[in-house]
Short mmCIF file of C-alpha atoms and ligand atoms in Angstrom, two decimals:
data_model
loop_
_atom_site.label_atom_id
_atom_site.label_comp_id
_atom_site.label_asym_id
_atom_site.label_seq_id
_atom_site.Cartn_x
_atom_site.Cartn_y
_atom_site.Cartn_z
CA ASN O 1432 -11.74 21.82 61.40
CA THR O 1433 -9.01 23.83 59.29
CA LEU O 1434 -5.93 22.40 61.65
CA PHE O 1435 -7.89 18.59 61.42
CA ILE O 1436 -7.73 18.69 57.29
CA ILE O 1437 -4.09 19.91 57.13
CA ILE O 1438 -3.15 17.26 59.63
CA ILE O 1439 -5.31 14.57 57.22
CA HIS O 1440 -4.08 16.36 54.40
CA ILE O 1441 -0.14 16.17 55.62
CA THR O 1442 -1.00 12.50 56.15
CA PHE O 1443 -2.20 11.77 53.41
CA VAL O 1444 1.02 12.93 51.17
CA ALA O 1445 3.32 11.09 53.68
CA TYR O 1446 1.17 8.43 53.44
CA LYS O 1447 1.76 8.30 49.31
CA LYS O 1448 6.02 9.25 49.35
CA LEU O 1449 5.78 6.10 51.43
CA LEU O 1450 4.10 4.23 49.03
CA ARG O 1451 5.35 4.85 45.95
CA MET O 1452 8.98 4.20 47.75
CA ILE O 1453 8.32 0.52 48.09
CA ILE O 1454 6.38 0.25 44.59
CA THR O 1455 9.66 1.94 42.98
CA GLY O 1456 12.54 2.21 45.44
CA LYS O 1457 14.94 4.80 44.49
CA TYR O 1458 18.56 4.86 43.55
CA PRO O 1459 21.29 4.04 44.99
CA ASN O 1460 18.91 1.03 46.43
CA LEU O 1461 17.46 0.82 43.23
CA ARG O 1462 19.93 -0.17 40.42
CA LEU O 1463 17.33 -0.28 36.47
CA ARG O 1464 20.34 -1.83 34.85
CA ARG O 1465 20.86 -4.57 37.24
CA ASN O 1466 18.05 -6.65 35.15
CA ARG O 1467 19.99 -5.73 31.97
CA ASN O 1468 22.79 -7.17 33.64
CA SER O 1469 22.76 -10.70 31.49
CA ASP O 1470 21.39 -11.78 28.57
CA TRP O 1471 19.86 -14.38 30.32
CA SER O 1472 17.82 -11.62 32.27
CA ARG O 1473 17.48 -9.34 29.56
CA ARG O 1474 15.34 -12.72 27.90
CA LEU O 1475 13.75 -12.46 31.30
CA VAL O 1476 12.07 -9.70 31.17
CA ARG O 1477 10.78 -9.28 28.10
CA GLU O 1478 8.49 -7.67 26.86
CA ASN O 1479 7.91 -8.14 23.73
CA THR O 1480 9.29 -10.67 21.55
CA LEU O 1481 9.46 -10.71 17.39
CA SER O 1482 8.61 -14.43 16.30
CA VAL O 1483 8.24 -16.28 12.97
CA ASN O 1484 4.32 -16.85 13.78
CA ASP O 1485 4.09 -13.20 13.11
CA LEU O 1486 4.85 -12.41 9.82
CA ILE O 1487 3.36 -12.69 6.76
CA LEU O 1488 5.34 -12.64 2.96
CA PRO O 1489 4.31 -10.75 -0.13
CA ILE O 1490 5.33 -12.44 -3.27
CA PHE O 1491 5.29 -10.93 -6.61
CA LEU O 1492 3.40 -12.70 -9.44
CA ILE O 1493 4.59 -12.67 -13.23
CA GLU O 1494 3.03 -14.24 -16.30
CA GLY O 1495 5.37 -16.10 -18.34
CA LYS O 1496 8.06 -19.65 -17.68
CA ASN O 1497 10.64 -20.08 -15.69
CA LYS O 1498 11.31 -15.93 -14.26
CA LYS O 1499 12.98 -14.89 -11.71
CA GLN O 1500 12.74 -11.32 -12.60
CA SER O 1501 14.82 -8.15 -10.05
CA ILE O 1502 12.68 -5.34 -9.15
CA LYS O 1503 15.05 -2.40 -9.62
CA SER O 1504 13.15 -0.79 -6.81
CA MET O 1505 13.43 -4.10 -4.35
CA PRO O 1506 16.88 -5.52 -3.86
CA GLU O 1507 16.35 -8.73 -3.57
CA VAL O 1508 12.67 -8.95 -4.06
CA TYR O 1509 11.26 -11.00 -7.75
CA ARG O 1510 9.10 -11.76 -9.84
CA TYR O 1511 8.13 -14.77 -9.58
CA SER O 1512 6.54 -16.92 -12.37
CA ILE O 1513 4.52 -19.76 -11.82
CA ASP O 1514 6.47 -22.72 -12.18
CA ARG O 1515 9.23 -21.08 -9.88
CA LEU O 1516 7.15 -20.06 -7.10
CA SER O 1517 8.40 -22.89 -4.85
CA GLU O 1518 11.24 -21.73 -4.43
CA VAL O 1519 9.83 -19.19 -2.45
CA VAL O 1520 7.69 -20.70 -0.96
CA ASP O 1521 9.11 -23.80 0.33
CA LYS O 1522 11.27 -21.15 1.82
CA ALA O 1523 8.66 -20.19 3.47
CA VAL O 1524 6.84 -23.23 4.67
CA SER O 1525 10.40 -24.83 5.50
CA ASN O 1526 10.51 -20.96 7.97
CA LYS O 1527 7.36 -21.86 8.79
CA ILE O 1528 6.06 -18.09 8.03
CA PRO O 1529 1.63 -19.17 8.69
CA MET O 1530 1.21 -16.86 4.50
CA VAL O 1531 2.04 -16.29 1.92
CA ALA O 1532 -0.07 -12.69 0.28
CA LEU O 1533 0.12 -12.42 -3.45
CA PHE O 1534 0.42 -9.63 -6.20
CA PRO O 1535 0.30 -9.60 -9.69
CA TYR O 1536 2.20 -7.68 -12.14
CA THR O 1537 0.03 -7.58 -14.88
CA SER O 1538 1.23 -6.99 -18.75
CA SER O 1539 -0.18 -3.79 -20.15
CA LYS O 1540 -1.79 -5.08 -23.01
CA LEU O 1541 -4.76 -6.62 -20.15
CA LYS O 1542 -4.87 -3.86 -18.53
CA ASN O 1543 -8.33 -1.35 -19.34
CA ILE O 1544 -9.94 1.44 -18.31
CA ASN O 1545 -12.65 -1.12 -16.07
CA GLY O 1546 -10.14 -3.29 -14.77
CA THR O 1547 -12.00 -6.44 -16.07
CA GLU O 1548 -8.55 -8.97 -15.86
CA SER O 1549 -9.17 -8.78 -12.21
CA LEU O 1550 -12.69 -10.99 -12.36
CA ASN O 1551 -10.78 -13.58 -15.10
CA GLU O 1552 -10.39 -16.50 -13.74
CA ASP O 1553 -7.92 -17.57 -15.56
CA ASN O 1554 -6.00 -14.72 -14.44
CA LEU O 1555 -2.42 -15.23 -12.82
CA VAL O 1556 -3.59 -14.51 -9.42
CA CYS O 1557 -5.63 -17.28 -10.02
CA ARG O 1558 -3.87 -19.64 -11.33
CA ALA O 1559 -1.06 -19.17 -8.59
CA ILE O 1560 -3.63 -19.74 -5.47
CA GLN O 1561 -4.25 -22.93 -7.11
CA TYR O 1562 -1.04 -23.55 -7.73
CA ILE O 1563 -0.21 -23.16 -4.39
CA LYS O 1564 -2.99 -24.51 -2.35
CA LYS O 1565 -3.03 -27.78 -4.77
CA LYS O 1566 0.75 -28.18 -3.77
CA TYR O 1567 0.88 -26.82 0.27
CA LYS O 1568 -2.46 -27.79 0.92
CA ASN O 1569 -3.44 -26.40 4.23
CA SER O 1570 0.28 -26.04 5.47
CA ILE O 1571 0.35 -21.68 5.14
CA GLY O 1572 -1.94 -19.26 4.15
CA ILE O 1573 -3.26 -17.15 0.99
CA MET O 1574 -4.18 -13.60 1.23
CA CYS O 1575 -4.79 -11.71 -1.36
CA ASP O 1576 -5.37 -7.53 -2.69
CA VAL O 1577 -8.72 -7.43 -3.22
CA ALA O 1578 -8.73 -3.84 -5.42
CA LEU O 1579 -8.49 -2.50 -9.25
CA ASP O 1580 -5.15 -0.79 -9.63
CA PRO O 1581 -2.80 -4.15 -10.69
CA TYR O 1582 -5.44 -4.49 -13.60
CA THR O 1583 -6.32 -0.73 -14.53
CA SER O 1584 -5.33 0.86 -17.10
CA HIS O 1585 -4.96 4.54 -14.87
CA GLY O 1586 -3.30 3.03 -11.58
CA HIS O 1587 -6.30 3.13 -9.28
CA ASP O 1588 -7.94 0.85 -7.40
CA GLY O 1589 -11.25 1.53 -8.61
CA LEU O 1590 -13.30 2.63 -11.73
CA LEU O 1591 -12.59 5.74 -13.01
CA HIS O 1592 -15.47 8.32 -13.93
CA LYS O 1593 -14.79 11.87 -15.20
CA GLY O 1594 -11.53 11.94 -13.20
CA LYS O 1595 -13.62 10.78 -10.27
CA ILE O 1596 -13.72 7.07 -8.51
CA LEU O 1597 -16.89 5.88 -8.12
CA ASN O 1598 -17.41 3.94 -4.82
CA ASP O 1599 -20.87 1.44 -5.36
CA GLU O 1600 -19.97 1.00 -8.89
CA THR O 1601 -16.43 -0.30 -7.23
CA VAL O 1602 -17.63 -2.53 -4.93
CA GLU O 1603 -19.59 -4.04 -6.92
CA ILE O 1604 -16.80 -5.65 -8.73
CA LEU O 1605 -14.45 -6.21 -5.67
CA VAL O 1606 -17.50 -8.30 -4.09
CA LYS O 1607 -17.01 -10.23 -7.63
CA GLN O 1608 -13.02 -9.98 -7.20
CA SER O 1609 -13.11 -11.71 -3.66
CA LEU O 1610 -15.93 -14.04 -4.17
CA LEU O 1611 -13.47 -15.27 -7.49
CA GLN O 1612 -10.47 -15.39 -4.75
CA ALA O 1613 -12.40 -17.07 -2.14
CA GLN O 1614 -13.34 -19.92 -5.51
CA MET O 1615 -9.99 -20.73 -6.00
CA GLY O 1616 -8.99 -21.50 -2.74
CA CYS O 1617 -7.84 -18.67 -0.94
CA ASP O 1618 -7.97 -18.06 2.52
CA VAL O 1619 -8.33 -14.51 3.70
CA ILE O 1620 -8.95 -11.46 1.44
CA SER O 1621 -8.37 -8.75 1.79
CA PRO O 1622 -10.07 -5.28 0.94
CA SER O 1623 -6.97 -2.59 0.05
CA ASP O 1624 -8.90 -0.68 -2.10
CA MET O 1625 -10.43 1.70 0.72
CA MET O 1626 -13.73 2.03 -1.00
CA ASP O 1627 -17.25 2.93 2.07
CA GLY O 1628 -19.08 -0.35 2.36
CA ARG O 1629 -17.09 -2.88 0.85
CA ILE O 1630 -16.78 -5.12 3.53
CA GLY O 1631 -19.73 -5.67 4.67
CA GLU O 1632 -21.11 -6.22 0.78
CA ILE O 1633 -18.40 -9.10 0.81
CA ARG O 1634 -18.58 -10.52 3.28
CA LYS O 1635 -23.08 -11.11 2.38
CA ASN O 1636 -21.37 -12.32 -0.57
CA LEU O 1637 -18.92 -14.57 0.40
CA ASP O 1638 -21.67 -16.43 2.59
CA LYS O 1639 -24.35 -16.62 0.29
CA ASN O 1640 -22.65 -17.94 -2.05
CA LYS O 1641 -21.04 -21.24 1.36
CA PHE O 1642 -17.75 -19.35 2.07
CA LYS O 1643 -18.50 -18.60 5.26
CA ASN O 1644 -15.06 -19.74 6.53
CA VAL O 1645 -13.12 -17.96 5.05
CA GLN O 1646 -11.94 -14.54 6.61
CA ILE O 1647 -11.76 -10.98 5.69
CA LEU O 1648 -8.33 -8.80 6.46
CA SER O 1649 -9.50 -4.98 5.98
CA TYR O 1650 -6.96 -2.56 5.13
CA ALA O 1651 -9.14 -0.34 7.73
CA VAL O 1652 -6.41 1.87 8.04
CA LYS O 1653 -5.01 2.59 5.22
CA PHE O 1654 -3.39 5.59 4.43
CA ALA O 1655 -2.21 8.18 1.14
CA SER O 1656 1.50 7.25 1.43
CA SER O 1657 4.65 8.08 -1.15
CA PHE O 1658 6.08 4.90 0.87
CA TYR O 1659 4.00 2.74 -2.45
CA GLY O 1660 6.31 3.99 -4.78
CA PRO O 1661 8.50 0.90 -5.40
CA PHE O 1662 5.16 -1.66 -4.91
CA ARG O 1663 3.86 0.48 -7.86
CA ASN O 1664 6.88 -0.58 -10.04
CA ALA O 1665 6.92 -3.79 -8.51
CA VAL O 1666 3.09 -4.71 -9.88
CA GLY O 1667 3.65 -2.16 -12.71
CA SER O 1668 1.03 0.81 -11.83
CA ASN O 1669 3.33 3.34 -11.67
CA SER O 1670 4.02 4.92 -14.42
CA LEU O 1671 -0.03 4.57 -15.89
CA LEU O 1672 -1.35 6.28 -11.91
CA LYS O 1673 -3.28 9.68 -12.49
CA GLY O 1674 -3.20 11.40 -10.25
CA ASP O 1675 -3.40 10.42 -6.61
CA LYS O 1676 -5.06 8.13 -4.43
CA LYS O 1677 -6.23 10.81 -1.78
CA THR O 1678 -9.64 11.34 -2.75
CA TYR O 1679 -9.57 7.24 -1.31
CA GLN O 1680 -6.99 6.48 1.03
CA MET O 1681 -6.43 8.59 4.68
CA ASP O 1682 -5.14 11.64 5.56
CA TYR O 1683 -2.13 10.93 6.71
CA SER O 1684 -2.30 13.89 8.81
CA ASN O 1685 -4.95 12.16 10.79
CA ASN O 1686 -5.66 9.33 13.60
CA LEU O 1687 -8.79 9.22 14.96
CA GLU O 1688 -10.40 8.91 12.28
CA SER O 1689 -8.93 5.38 11.79
CA LEU O 1690 -11.38 4.58 14.60
CA ARG O 1691 -14.26 4.90 12.28
CA GLU O 1692 -12.95 3.07 9.80
CA VAL O 1693 -12.08 0.08 11.89
CA ALA O 1694 -15.27 0.45 13.86
CA LEU O 1695 -17.01 0.83 10.58
CA ASP O 1696 -15.50 -2.74 9.20
CA ILE O 1697 -15.89 -4.53 12.34
CA LYS O 1698 -19.56 -3.84 11.95
CA GLU O 1699 -19.90 -4.85 8.50
CA GLY O 1700 -17.48 -8.38 9.49
CA ALA O 1701 -14.00 -7.81 8.89
CA ASP O 1702 -11.99 -11.00 11.25
CA MET O 1703 -8.19 -8.74 10.94
CA VAL O 1704 -7.42 -5.38 10.84
CA MET O 1705 -4.67 -3.78 8.88
CA VAL O 1706 -2.94 -0.68 9.37
CA LYS O 1707 -0.12 1.37 6.19
CA PRO O 1708 1.75 2.04 5.76
CA GLY O 1709 4.24 0.22 9.05
CA MET O 1710 7.03 2.67 10.60
CA PRO O 1711 5.29 6.21 10.34
CA TYR O 1712 2.23 4.97 11.70
CA LEU O 1713 3.18 2.99 15.01
CA ASP O 1714 1.04 5.27 16.98
CA ILE O 1715 -2.11 4.26 14.75
CA ILE O 1716 -1.52 0.49 15.45
CA ARG O 1717 -1.70 1.38 19.47
CA THR O 1718 -4.68 3.97 18.79
CA VAL O 1719 -7.17 0.73 17.36
CA LYS O 1720 -5.22 -1.65 19.72
CA ASP O 1721 -6.06 0.40 22.23
CA ASN O 1722 -9.67 0.66 21.58
CA PHE O 1723 -10.86 -2.49 19.43
CA LYS O 1724 -10.08 -6.39 20.94
CA ILE O 1725 -10.02 -7.45 17.03
CA PRO O 1726 -6.57 -8.34 15.41
CA VAL O 1727 -4.71 -5.60 14.19
CA LEU O 1728 -1.36 -6.02 11.71
CA ALA O 1729 1.18 -4.31 10.37
CA TYR O 1730 2.71 -3.19 6.64
CA GLN O 1731 5.76 -2.66 6.80
CA VAL O 1732 5.77 -1.69 3.22
CA SER O 1733 8.08 -1.48 0.20
CA GLY O 1734 9.06 1.74 0.62
CA GLU O 1735 9.96 1.37 4.38
CA TYR O 1736 11.84 -2.11 2.47
CA SER O 1737 13.58 -0.20 0.46
CA LEU O 1738 15.08 2.25 2.71
CA ILE O 1739 16.31 -0.52 5.19
CA CYS O 1740 17.70 -2.02 1.86
CA ASN O 1741 19.36 0.34 0.89
CA GLY O 1742 20.83 1.81 4.74
CA ILE O 1743 22.52 -1.62 5.05
CA ILE O 1744 23.86 -2.38 1.53
CA ASN O 1745 25.20 1.33 1.80
CA GLY O 1746 26.73 0.68 5.15
CA ILE O 1747 24.84 3.08 7.76
CA ILE O 1748 23.09 0.91 9.52
CA ASP O 1749 23.36 -3.16 9.49
CA LYS O 1750 21.42 -5.81 9.50
CA THR O 1751 20.53 -5.79 13.52
CA THR O 1752 18.18 -3.42 12.19
CA ILE O 1753 15.23 -4.69 10.50
CA ILE O 1754 14.45 -7.17 13.92
CA GLU O 1755 14.23 -3.78 15.96
CA ILE O 1756 12.14 -2.43 13.46
CA LEU O 1757 9.33 -4.97 13.94
CA THR O 1758 10.06 -5.70 17.43
CA GLY O 1759 8.69 -1.78 17.24
CA PHE O 1760 5.60 -3.35 16.00
CA LYS O 1761 4.92 -5.84 18.60
CA ARG O 1762 5.09 -3.38 20.49
CA ALA O 1763 3.47 -0.47 19.41
CA GLY O 1764 0.56 -3.36 19.65
CA ALA O 1765 0.57 -5.39 16.32
CA ASN O 1766 -0.53 -9.05 15.82
CA ALA O 1767 1.63 -9.78 13.05
CA VAL O 1768 3.40 -7.73 9.64
CA VAL O 1769 3.52 -7.94 6.36
CA THR O 1770 7.17 -7.58 5.84
CA TYR O 1771 9.46 -7.78 2.59
CA PHE O 1772 11.88 -9.45 4.74
CA ALA O 1773 9.71 -11.78 6.07
CA ASN O 1774 11.60 -14.93 5.02
CA LYS O 1775 15.58 -12.70 4.87
CA ILE O 1776 14.76 -12.56 9.13
CA ALA O 1777 12.89 -16.08 9.46
CA LYS O 1778 16.36 -18.07 10.88
CA ASP O 1779 17.88 -15.00 13.29
CA LEU O 1780 14.45 -15.58 14.68
CA LYS O 1781 14.63 -19.30 15.97
C1 PBG B 2120 -3.08 -1.49 -4.11
C2 PBG B 2120 -2.27 -1.67 -2.96
C3 PBG B 2120 -0.43 -0.92 -2.81
C4 PBG B 2120 -0.33 -1.73 -2.02
C5 PBG B 2120 -0.43 -2.97 -1.95
N1 PBG B 2120 -2.04 -3.12 -2.64
C6 PBG B 2120 -0.11 -0.03 -3.22
C7 PBG B 2120 -1.04 1.69 -4.23
O1 PBG B 2120 -2.11 1.86 -2.64
O2 PBG B 2120 -1.02 2.45 -4.65
C8 PBG B 2120 1.48 -0.85 -1.65
C9 PBG B 2120 2.44 -2.09 -0.65
C10 PBG B 2120 3.23 -1.61 -0.49
O3 PBG B 2120 3.85 -0.26 -0.97
O4 PBG B 2120 4.36 -2.14 0.30
N2 PBG B 2120 -4.36 -1.97 -3.90
#
């Protein structure tokens, strides 16, 4: 009996070994370098590719006329007044970039404790949406951030009361802000505030107001990150920000918590979800991708952008790094990436 078991075992081990040799081969008859020998062959066996369809371009807006204002913290990124917006949107459209993301720099005299400018139907974002929709029709999508930080005098994404960010009261305003953006022609409503329950409330209100086809891209997994620094400078909220955003944005030590955030937002009606920041969080993109059948987007944020730019400007790395990094997002499972490099690399991708 024991002998029988031993024979079976030996046969099994031998069989497995044979099978492994057939499937994988072995040096010297197996050489993985063969497939890498020539460019055509590398292209043939390539597993992931980056195309312009994977890119979303963020654009900063500023009040006034004939302005293209450089941003100290972000090389070659500008704030555009609406009359010069076509410079950058024309490029995005001709590059076939599918969508732009609009971010307003709000002058400090329009900011207050409750961020009421967010609900002004004549605010900068509202006028920019209307301008782009009228001029470019449906040749490019528009996404808009839903959050109060460009409008509050304390720089937080929600209402601040006695040192705390109020959740439900903030959601009420976000619901109105979303509807306003949809009425102006925004295609993709993108709540980036990390309040609980906002996706469901926003969806309900959009549907009630006949905006059933307006999409929601939830910044479901947004970490409290130091990589947002240059962006806060770009929208003028950094010097104002009191404290940090750790009571609403996620703790960067966590991975599994992202599954709960995404599960809830899907249940509440999100059409797509965002992971943000990007490069230090590729594991999160993979986790979300493996667990849900929903488009997962990634945001290569301002701090990542500026770091790479500084590396290139100082000759530490070269321009090819940009596409290498963005392809890494695809490999991790991202369907698309929000990146300040979108217009700059589009031609290299054709
Ligand atoms: C704010 C918002 C932030 C970014 C996009 N929307 C900053 C923050 O949460 O403080 C960051 C984008 C970037 O750094 O490029 N709701």
